[in-house]
Short mmCIF file of C-alpha atoms and ligand atoms in Angstrom, two decimals:
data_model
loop_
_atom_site.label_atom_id
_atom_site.label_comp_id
_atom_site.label_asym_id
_atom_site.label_seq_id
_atom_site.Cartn_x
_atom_site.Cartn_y
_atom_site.Cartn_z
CA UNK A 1 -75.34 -2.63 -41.95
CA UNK A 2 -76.28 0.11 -44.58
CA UNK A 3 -74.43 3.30 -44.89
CA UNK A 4 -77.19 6.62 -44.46
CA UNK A 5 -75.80 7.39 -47.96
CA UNK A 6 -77.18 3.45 -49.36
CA UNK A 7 -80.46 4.87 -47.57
CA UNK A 8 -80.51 8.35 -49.35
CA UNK A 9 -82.81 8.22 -53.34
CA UNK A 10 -80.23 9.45 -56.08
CA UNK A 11 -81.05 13.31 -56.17
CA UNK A 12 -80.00 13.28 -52.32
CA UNK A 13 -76.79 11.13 -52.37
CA UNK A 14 -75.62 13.24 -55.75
CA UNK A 15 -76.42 16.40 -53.60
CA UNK A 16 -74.49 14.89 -50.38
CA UNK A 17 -71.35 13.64 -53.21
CA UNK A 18 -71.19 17.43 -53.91
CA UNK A 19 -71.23 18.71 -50.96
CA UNK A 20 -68.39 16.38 -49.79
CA UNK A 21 -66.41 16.84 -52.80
CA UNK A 22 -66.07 20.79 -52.33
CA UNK A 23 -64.93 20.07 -49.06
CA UNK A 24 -62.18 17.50 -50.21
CA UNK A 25 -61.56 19.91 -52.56
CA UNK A 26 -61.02 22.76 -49.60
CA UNK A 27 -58.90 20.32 -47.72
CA UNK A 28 -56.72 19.98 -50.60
CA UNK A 29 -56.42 23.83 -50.83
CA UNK A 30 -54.82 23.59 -47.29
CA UNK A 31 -51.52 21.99 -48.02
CA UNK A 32 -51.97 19.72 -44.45
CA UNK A 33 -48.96 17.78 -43.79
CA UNK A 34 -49.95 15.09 -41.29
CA UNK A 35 -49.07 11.65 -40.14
CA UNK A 36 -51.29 9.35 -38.69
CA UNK A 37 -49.30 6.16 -39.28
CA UNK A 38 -46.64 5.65 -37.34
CA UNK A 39 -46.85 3.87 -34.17
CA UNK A 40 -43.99 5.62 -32.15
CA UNK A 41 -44.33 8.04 -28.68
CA UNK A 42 -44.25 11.77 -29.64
CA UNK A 43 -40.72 13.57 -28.95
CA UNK A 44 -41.92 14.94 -26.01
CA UNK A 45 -43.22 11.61 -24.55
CA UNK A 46 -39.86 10.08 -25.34
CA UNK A 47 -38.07 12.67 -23.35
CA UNK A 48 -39.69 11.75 -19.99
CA UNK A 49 -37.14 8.90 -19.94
CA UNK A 50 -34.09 11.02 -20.50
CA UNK A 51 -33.07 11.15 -16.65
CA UNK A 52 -32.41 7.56 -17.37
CA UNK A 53 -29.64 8.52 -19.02
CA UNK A 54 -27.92 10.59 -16.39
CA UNK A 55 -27.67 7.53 -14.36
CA UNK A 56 -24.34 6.06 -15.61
CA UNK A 57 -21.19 8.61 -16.19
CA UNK A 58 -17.50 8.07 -15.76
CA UNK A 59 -17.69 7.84 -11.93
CA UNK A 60 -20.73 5.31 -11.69
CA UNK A 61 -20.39 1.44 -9.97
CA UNK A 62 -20.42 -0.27 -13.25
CA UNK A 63 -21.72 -3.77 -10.88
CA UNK A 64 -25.05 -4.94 -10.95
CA UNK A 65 -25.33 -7.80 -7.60
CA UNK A 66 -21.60 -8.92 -8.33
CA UNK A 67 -21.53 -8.58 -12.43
CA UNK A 68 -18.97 -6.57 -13.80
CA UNK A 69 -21.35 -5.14 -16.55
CA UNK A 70 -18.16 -3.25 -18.26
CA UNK A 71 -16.97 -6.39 -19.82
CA UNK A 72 -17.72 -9.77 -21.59
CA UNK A 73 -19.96 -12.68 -19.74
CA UNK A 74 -23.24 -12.67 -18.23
CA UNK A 75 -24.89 -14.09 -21.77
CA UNK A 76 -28.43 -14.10 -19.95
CA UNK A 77 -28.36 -10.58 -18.96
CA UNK A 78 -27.39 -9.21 -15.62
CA UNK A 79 -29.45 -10.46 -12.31
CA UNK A 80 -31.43 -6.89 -12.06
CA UNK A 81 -32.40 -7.08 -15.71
CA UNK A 82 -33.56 -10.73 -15.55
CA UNK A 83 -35.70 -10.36 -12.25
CA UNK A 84 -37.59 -7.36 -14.41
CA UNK A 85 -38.24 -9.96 -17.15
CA UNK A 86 -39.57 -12.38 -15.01
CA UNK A 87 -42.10 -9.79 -13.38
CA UNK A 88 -42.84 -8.76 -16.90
CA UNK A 89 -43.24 -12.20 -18.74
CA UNK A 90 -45.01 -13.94 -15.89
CA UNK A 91 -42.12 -15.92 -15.28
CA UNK A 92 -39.24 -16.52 -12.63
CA UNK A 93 -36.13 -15.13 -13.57
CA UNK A 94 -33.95 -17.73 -14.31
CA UNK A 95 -36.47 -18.64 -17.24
CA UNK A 96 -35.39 -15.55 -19.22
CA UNK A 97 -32.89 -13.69 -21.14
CA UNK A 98 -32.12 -10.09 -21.88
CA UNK A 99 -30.94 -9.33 -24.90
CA UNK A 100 -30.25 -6.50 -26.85
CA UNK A 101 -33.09 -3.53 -27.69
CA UNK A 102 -35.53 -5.58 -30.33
CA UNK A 103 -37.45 -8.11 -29.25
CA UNK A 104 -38.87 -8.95 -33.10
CA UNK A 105 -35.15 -9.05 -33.64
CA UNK A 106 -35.70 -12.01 -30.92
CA UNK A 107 -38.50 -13.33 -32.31
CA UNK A 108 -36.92 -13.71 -36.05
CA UNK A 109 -34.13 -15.06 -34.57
CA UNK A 110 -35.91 -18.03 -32.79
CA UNK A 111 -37.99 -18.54 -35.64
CA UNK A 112 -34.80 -19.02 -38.21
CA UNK A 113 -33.12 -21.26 -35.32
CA UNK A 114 -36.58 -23.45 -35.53
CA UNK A 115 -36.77 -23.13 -39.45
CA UNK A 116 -33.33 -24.24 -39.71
CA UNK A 117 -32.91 -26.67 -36.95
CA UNK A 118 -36.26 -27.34 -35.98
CA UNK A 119 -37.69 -27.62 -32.49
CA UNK A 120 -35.19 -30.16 -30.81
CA UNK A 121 -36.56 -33.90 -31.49
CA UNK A 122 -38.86 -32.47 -34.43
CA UNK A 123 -37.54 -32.52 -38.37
CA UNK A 124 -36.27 -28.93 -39.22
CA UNK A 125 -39.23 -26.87 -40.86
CA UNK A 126 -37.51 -25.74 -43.74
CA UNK A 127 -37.23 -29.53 -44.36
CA UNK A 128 -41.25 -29.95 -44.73
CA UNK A 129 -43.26 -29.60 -47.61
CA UNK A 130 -45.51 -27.13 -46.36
CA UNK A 131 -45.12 -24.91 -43.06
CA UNK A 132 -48.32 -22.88 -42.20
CA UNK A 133 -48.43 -20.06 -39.40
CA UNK A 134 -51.67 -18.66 -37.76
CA UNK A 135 -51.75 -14.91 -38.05
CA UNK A 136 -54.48 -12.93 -36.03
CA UNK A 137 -55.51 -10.38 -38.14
CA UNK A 138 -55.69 -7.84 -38.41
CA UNK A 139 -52.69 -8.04 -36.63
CA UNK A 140 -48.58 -6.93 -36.66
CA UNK A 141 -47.74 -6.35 -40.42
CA UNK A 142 -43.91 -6.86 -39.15
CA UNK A 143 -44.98 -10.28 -37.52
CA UNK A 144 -46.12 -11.38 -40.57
CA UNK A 145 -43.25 -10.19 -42.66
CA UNK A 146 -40.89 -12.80 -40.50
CA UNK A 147 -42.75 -15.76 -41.16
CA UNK A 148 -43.21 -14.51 -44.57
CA UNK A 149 -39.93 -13.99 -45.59
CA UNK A 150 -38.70 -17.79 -44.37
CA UNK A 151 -41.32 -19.10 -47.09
CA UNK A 152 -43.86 -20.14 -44.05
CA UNK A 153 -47.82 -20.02 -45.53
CA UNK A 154 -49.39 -17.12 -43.43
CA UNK A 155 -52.93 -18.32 -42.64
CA UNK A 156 -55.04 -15.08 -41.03
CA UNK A 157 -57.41 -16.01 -37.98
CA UNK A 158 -59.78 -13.42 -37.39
CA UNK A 159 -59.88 -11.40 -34.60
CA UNK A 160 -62.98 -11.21 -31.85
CA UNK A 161 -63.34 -9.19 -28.89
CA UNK A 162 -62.07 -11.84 -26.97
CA UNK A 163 -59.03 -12.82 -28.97
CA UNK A 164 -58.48 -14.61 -31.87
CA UNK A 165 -61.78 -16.70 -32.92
CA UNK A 166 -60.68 -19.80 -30.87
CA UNK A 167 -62.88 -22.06 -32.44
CA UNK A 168 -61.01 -21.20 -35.42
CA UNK A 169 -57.63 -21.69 -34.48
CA UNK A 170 -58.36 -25.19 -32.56
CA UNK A 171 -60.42 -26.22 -35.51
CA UNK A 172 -56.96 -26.01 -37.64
CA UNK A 173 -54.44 -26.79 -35.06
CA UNK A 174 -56.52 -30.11 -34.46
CA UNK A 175 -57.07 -30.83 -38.16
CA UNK A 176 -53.63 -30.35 -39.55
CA UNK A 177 -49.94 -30.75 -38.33
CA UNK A 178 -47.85 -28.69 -41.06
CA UNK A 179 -49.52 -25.56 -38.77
CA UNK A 180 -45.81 -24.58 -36.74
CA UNK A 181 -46.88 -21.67 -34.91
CA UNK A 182 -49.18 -18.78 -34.46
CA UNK A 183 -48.44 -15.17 -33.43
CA UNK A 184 -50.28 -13.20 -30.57
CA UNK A 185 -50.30 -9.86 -29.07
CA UNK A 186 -52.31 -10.79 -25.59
CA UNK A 187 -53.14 -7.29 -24.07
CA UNK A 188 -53.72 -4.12 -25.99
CA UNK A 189 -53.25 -6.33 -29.36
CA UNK A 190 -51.64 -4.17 -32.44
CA UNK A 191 -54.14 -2.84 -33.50
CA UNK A 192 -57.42 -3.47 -32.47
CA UNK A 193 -56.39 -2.89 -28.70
CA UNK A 194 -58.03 -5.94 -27.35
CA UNK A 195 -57.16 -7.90 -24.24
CA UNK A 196 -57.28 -11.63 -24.48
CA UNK A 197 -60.18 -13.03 -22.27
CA UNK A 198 -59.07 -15.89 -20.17
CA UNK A 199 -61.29 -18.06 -21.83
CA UNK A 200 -58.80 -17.32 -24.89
CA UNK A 201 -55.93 -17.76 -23.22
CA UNK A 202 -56.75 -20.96 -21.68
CA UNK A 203 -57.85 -22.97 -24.78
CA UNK A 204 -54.25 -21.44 -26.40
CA UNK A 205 -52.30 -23.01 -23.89
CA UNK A 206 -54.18 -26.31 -23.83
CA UNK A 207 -55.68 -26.97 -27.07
CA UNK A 208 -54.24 -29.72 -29.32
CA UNK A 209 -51.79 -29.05 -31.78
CA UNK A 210 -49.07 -30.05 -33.47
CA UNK A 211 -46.09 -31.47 -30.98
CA UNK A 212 -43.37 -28.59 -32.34
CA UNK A 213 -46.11 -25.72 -32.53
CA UNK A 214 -45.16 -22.78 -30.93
CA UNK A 215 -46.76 -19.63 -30.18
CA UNK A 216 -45.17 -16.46 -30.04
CA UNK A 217 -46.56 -14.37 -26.99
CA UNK A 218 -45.28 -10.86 -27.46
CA UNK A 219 -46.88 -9.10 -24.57
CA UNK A 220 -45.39 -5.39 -26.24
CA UNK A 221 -48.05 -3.63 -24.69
CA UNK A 222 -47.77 -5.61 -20.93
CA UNK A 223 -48.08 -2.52 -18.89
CA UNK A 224 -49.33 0.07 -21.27
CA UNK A 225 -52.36 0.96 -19.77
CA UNK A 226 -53.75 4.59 -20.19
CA UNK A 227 -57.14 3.79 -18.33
CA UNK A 228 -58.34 3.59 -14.28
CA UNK A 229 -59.47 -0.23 -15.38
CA UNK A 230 -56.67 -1.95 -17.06
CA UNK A 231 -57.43 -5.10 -19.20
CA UNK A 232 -56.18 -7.68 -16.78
CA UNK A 233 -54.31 -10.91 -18.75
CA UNK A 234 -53.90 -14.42 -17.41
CA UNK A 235 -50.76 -16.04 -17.22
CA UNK A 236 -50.26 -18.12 -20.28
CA UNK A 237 -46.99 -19.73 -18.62
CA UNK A 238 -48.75 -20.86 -15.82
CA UNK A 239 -51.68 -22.55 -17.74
CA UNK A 240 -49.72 -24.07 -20.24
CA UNK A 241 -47.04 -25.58 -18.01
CA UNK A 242 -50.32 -27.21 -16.26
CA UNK A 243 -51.23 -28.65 -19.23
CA UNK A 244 -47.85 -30.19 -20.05
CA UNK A 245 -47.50 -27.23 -22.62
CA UNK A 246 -44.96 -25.54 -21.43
CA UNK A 247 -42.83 -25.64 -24.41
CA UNK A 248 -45.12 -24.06 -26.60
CA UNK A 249 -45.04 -20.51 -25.66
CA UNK A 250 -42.57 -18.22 -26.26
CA UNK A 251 -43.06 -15.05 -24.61
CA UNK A 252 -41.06 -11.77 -25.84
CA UNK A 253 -41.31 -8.08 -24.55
CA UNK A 254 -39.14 -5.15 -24.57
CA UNK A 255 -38.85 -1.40 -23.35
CA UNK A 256 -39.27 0.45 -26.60
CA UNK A 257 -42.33 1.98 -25.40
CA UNK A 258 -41.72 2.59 -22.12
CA UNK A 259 -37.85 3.92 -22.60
CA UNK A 260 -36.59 4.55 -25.64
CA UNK A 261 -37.57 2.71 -29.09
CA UNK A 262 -34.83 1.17 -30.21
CA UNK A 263 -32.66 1.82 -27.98
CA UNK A 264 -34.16 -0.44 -24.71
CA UNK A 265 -34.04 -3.71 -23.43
CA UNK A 266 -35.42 -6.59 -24.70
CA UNK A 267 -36.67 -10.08 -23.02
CA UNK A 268 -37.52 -13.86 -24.07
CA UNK A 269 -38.68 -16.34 -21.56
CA UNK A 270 -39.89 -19.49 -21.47
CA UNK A 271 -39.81 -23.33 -20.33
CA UNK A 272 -36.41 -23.90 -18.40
CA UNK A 273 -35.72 -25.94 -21.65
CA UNK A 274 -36.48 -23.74 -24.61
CA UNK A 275 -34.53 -20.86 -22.59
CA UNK A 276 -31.36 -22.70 -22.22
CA UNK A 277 -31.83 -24.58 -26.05
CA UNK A 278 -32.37 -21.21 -27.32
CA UNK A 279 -29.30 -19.52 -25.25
CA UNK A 280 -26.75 -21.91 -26.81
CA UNK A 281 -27.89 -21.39 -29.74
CA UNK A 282 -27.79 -17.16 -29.39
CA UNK A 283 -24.99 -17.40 -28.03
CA UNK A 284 -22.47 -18.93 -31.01
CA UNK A 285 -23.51 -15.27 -32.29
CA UNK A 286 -23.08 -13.21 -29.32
CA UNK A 287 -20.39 -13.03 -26.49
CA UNK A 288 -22.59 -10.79 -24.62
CA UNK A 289 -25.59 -8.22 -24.59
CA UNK A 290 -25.14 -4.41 -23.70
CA UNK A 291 -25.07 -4.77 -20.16
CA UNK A 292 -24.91 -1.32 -19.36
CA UNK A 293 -27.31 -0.66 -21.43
CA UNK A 294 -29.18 -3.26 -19.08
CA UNK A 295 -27.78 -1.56 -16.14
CA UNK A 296 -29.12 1.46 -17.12
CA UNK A 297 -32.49 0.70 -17.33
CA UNK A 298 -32.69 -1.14 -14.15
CA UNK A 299 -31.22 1.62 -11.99
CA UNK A 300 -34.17 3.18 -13.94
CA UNK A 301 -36.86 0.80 -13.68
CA UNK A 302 -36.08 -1.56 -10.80
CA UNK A 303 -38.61 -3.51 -10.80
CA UNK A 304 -42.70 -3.80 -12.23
CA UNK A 305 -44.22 -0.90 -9.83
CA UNK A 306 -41.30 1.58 -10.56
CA UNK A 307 -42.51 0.56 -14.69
CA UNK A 308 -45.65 1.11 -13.51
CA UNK A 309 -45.23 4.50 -12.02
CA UNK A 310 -43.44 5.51 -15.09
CA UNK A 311 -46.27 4.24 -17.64
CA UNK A 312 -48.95 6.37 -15.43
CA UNK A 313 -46.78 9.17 -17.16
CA UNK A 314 -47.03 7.74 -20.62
CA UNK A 315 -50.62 7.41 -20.29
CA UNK A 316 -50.72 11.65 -19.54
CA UNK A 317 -49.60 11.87 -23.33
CA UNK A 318 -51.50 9.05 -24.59
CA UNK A 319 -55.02 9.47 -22.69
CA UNK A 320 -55.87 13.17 -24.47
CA UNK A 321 -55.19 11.63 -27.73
CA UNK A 322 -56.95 8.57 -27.78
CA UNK A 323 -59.93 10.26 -26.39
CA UNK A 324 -59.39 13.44 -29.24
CA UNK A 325 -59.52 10.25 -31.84
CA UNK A 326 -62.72 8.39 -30.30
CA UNK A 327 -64.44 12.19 -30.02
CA UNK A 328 -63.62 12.82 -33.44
CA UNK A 329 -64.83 9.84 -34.78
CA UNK A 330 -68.05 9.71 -32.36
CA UNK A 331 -68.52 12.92 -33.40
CA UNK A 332 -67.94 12.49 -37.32
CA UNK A 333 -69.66 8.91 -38.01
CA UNK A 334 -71.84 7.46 -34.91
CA UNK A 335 -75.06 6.73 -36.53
CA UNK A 336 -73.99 7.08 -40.18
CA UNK A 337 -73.34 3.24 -40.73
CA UNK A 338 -69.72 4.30 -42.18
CA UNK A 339 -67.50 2.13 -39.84
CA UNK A 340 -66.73 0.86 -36.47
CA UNK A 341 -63.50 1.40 -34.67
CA UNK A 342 -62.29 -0.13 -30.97
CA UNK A 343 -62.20 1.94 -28.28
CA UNK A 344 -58.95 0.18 -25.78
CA UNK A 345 -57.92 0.51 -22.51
CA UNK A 346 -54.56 0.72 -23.41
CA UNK A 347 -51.56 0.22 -26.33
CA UNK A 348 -50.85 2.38 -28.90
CA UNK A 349 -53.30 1.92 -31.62
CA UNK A 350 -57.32 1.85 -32.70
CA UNK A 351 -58.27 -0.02 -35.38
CA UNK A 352 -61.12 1.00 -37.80
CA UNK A 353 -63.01 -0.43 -39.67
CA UNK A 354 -65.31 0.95 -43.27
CA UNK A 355 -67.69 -0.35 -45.74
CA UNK A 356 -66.41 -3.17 -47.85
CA UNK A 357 -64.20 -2.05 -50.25
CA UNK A 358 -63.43 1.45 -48.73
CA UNK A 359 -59.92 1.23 -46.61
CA UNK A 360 -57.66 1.39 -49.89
CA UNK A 361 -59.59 4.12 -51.42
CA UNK A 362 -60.02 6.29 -48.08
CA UNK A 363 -56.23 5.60 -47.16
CA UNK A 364 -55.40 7.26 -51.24
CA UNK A 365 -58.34 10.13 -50.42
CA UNK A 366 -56.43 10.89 -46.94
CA UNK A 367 -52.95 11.08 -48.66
CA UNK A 368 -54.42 13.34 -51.57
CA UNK A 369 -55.51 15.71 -48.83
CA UNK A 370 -52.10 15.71 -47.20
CA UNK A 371 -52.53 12.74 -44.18
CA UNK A 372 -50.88 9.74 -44.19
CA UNK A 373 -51.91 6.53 -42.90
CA UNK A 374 -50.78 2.74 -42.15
CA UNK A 375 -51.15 1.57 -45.39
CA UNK A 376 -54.20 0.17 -45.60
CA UNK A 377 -54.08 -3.86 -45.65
CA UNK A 378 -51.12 -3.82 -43.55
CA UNK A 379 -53.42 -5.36 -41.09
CA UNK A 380 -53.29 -8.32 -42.73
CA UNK A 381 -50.71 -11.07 -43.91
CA UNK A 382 -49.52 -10.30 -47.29
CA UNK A 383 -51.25 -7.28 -47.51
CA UNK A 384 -54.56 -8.65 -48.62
CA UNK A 385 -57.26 -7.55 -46.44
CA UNK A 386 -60.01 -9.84 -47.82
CA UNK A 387 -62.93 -7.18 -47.43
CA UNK A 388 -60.31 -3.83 -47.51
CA UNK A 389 -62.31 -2.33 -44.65
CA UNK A 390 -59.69 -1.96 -41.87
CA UNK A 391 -57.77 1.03 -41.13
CA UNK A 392 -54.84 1.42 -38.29
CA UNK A 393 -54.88 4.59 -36.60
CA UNK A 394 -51.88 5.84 -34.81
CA UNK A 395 -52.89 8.54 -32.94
CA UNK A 396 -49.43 8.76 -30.38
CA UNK A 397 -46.96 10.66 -32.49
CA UNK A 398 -48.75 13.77 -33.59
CA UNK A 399 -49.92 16.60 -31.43
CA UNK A 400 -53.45 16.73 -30.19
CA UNK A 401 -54.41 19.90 -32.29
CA UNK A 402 -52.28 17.43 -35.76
CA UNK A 403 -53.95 14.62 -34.71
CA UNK A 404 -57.79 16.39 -34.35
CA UNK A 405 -57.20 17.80 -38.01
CA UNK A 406 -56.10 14.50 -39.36
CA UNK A 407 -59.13 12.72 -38.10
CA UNK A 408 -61.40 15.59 -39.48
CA UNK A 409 -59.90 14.68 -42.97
CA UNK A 410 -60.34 10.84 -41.86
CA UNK A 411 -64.06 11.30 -41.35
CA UNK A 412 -64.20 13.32 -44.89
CA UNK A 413 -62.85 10.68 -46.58
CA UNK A 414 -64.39 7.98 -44.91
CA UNK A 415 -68.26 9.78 -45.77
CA UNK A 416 -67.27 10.56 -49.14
CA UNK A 417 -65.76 7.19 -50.24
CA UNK A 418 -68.87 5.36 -48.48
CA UNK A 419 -71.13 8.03 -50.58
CA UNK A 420 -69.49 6.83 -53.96
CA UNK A 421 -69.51 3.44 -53.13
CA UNK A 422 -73.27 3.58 -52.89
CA UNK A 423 -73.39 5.34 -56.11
CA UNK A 424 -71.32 2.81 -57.78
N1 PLP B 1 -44.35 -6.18 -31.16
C1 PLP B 1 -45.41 -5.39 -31.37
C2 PLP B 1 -46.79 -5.95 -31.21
C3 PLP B 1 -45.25 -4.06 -31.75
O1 PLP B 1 -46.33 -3.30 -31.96
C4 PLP B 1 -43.95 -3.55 -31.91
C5 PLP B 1 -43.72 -2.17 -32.33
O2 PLP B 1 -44.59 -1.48 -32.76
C6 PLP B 1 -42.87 -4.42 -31.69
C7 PLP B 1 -43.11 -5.72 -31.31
C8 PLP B 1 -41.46 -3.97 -31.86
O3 PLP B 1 -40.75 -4.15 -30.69
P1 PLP B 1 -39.19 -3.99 -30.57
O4 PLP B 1 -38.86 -2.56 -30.68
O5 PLP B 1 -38.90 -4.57 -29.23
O6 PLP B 1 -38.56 -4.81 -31.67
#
């Protein structure tokens, strides 16, 4: 699509360059100091969980159903803690663990256990010429730094509104066996917000594929819904066990967004098999988890509706902002041809997209006039965002009245670096 600037004859576009240019130039003047790129709750959202932490003192039953979560044992995490999980992942309970707060601390973890051992009955992947991992994109930058920094080839997929293009991914899952994995975010997807369809999830959990491919299913945004119509996600579990599958996905969660980052619970489940295979092999490193950390939370959040209840006061923070960010850039671009951006349901970030060539150069523009955003190419494995269009915006930290004046100096930058690249 053209930009209204590739429309305009030269006399008008050098008049609109101008005009945008003294504007920059009064941004400048301003001194703003904003941040757009970080995708963390604002203080104030993080404090509706602090009466979580009033639940354990000196005086509190340190038991959870029988577990003496004061001391050593319980490797799987304690019963309350795994029965969340299990409503969480899809799965029953006793196909989990809870482990400590990180669940891409899980996720590295399993993937170095695979790397160096391999998938039991399968050579160890650092033993193979060439390991390849799918990477939806754009997608997690920190998903790709973990198969990145084990040497594995990060191969992007691109992203659709239904998921990553499936015929893609089953054209070179069918085609080639050094392809080990693939990472997805199924609901509210980091960043473009997206829901798998069940279409998607279906052909994931059945297509063919190499026998020790694994897909990491890290359903971070599982309940983060900020909408009266949630996206709605199938049960990958269920439909790959069905297909005698039910190795191949690895599901991880945790509470960082609905407690507090860093310092919440995290989960793995799986087949009966991978969850005890990957137990003994978490456990030569780790006697036990933080149960009362684990205890905590579960007096907290005792099962899926009490999450629930609490998310419905996440989404009070999250709904003014999102909408602030889709008015702003309604308001700003609609109709000029300068980008497209996704407009979710839910999760924590919208993705946007410019003219070819235009996300490096409006993500310098925005810093220049005091904003910072995700670096742009983050998006994308290595870095390299093949057309540089796509911008993450991170709209949940910042204040509404921050976060309408960064996206003011978003749209600036985004009309004046589409008006020089159709001068250029
Ligand atoms: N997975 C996704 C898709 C994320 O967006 C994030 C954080 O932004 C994480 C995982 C990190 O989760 P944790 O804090 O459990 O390591």
């Amino acid at each position: 699509m053209q930009t209204m600037y590739e429309q305009m004859d030269t006399a008008a576009l050098d008049a609109a360059l101008a005009d945008l240019t003294r504007q920059v130039d009064e941004v400048k003047a301003k001194g703003l100091k904003l941040d757009m790129a970080r995708g963390k709750p604002s203080p104030a959202q993080v404090d509706i969980s602090r009466p979580m932490l009033d639940l354990l003192s000196s005086g509190a039953d340190l038991t959870d159903e029988g577990v003496d979560c004061s001391n050593y044992g319980c490797f799987e995490g304690i019963p309350s803690a795994r029965r969340l999980a299990g409503e969480f992942l899809g799965l029953p309970a006793d196909q989990t663990i809870v482990l400590g707060s990180s669940s891409l601390n899980i996720m590295q973890s399993v993937l170095i256990h695979y790397w160096e051992k391999g998938v039991p009955g399968y050579t160890p992947w650092s033993k193979l010429d060439r390991v390849k991992w799918l990477c939806p994109a754009p997608g997690y930058d920190r998903h790709f730094g973990i198969t990145q920094d084990l040497g594995i080839e990060n191969v992007p997929v691109r992203m659709t509104e239904t998921g990553p293009d499936m015929d893609e991914v089953e054209r070179l899952c069918a085609a080639d066996d050094s392809i080990k994995g693939m990472f997805c975010v199924p609901k509210y997807s980091n960043p473009t917000g997206i829901t798998y369809s069940d279409e998607t999830v279906r052909r994931l959990a059945t297509m063919k594929a190499a026998p020790d491919f694994r897909i990491v299913w890290d359903n971070a945004y599982a309940v983060h819904d900020f909408t009266d119509t949630p996206d709605v996600l199938a049960n990958v579990f269920d439909l790959a066990r069905e297909a005698g599958n039910e190795d191949r996905i690895l599901g991880v969660a945790s509470t960082s967004k609905i407690t507090f980052p860093g310092a919440g619970i995290a989960f793995f489940g799986s087949s009966a098999a991978n969850v005890g295979e990957v137990a003994n092999t978490l456990k030569v490193g780790l006697i036990s988890a933080n149960k009362l950390n684990q205890l905590m939370h579960t007096r907290f959040l005792p099962d899926l509706d009490a999450v629930r209840a609490h998310m419905r006061k996440h989404a009070e923070f999250l709904r003014p902002r999102f909408a602030c960010v889709e008015e702003k850039l309604e308001e700003g671009l609609a109709g000029t041809g300068c980008g497209t951006w996704s407009h979710p349901h839910g999760g924590y970030f919208v993705s946007f997209d410019g003219p070819e060539g235009s996300a490096k150069r409006v993500g310098a523009l925005c810093a220049e006039m005091g904003v910072k955003l995700t670096p742009a190419g983050a998006t994308w494995p290595g870095g390299n965002d093949p057309h540089d269009t796509n911008i993450r915006i991170a709209p949940t930290y910042p204040s509404v009245e921050e976060l309408s004046e960064a996206l003011d100096v978003l749209v600036l930058a985004v009309k004046l670096v589409s008006a020089q690249l159709a001068r250029e």
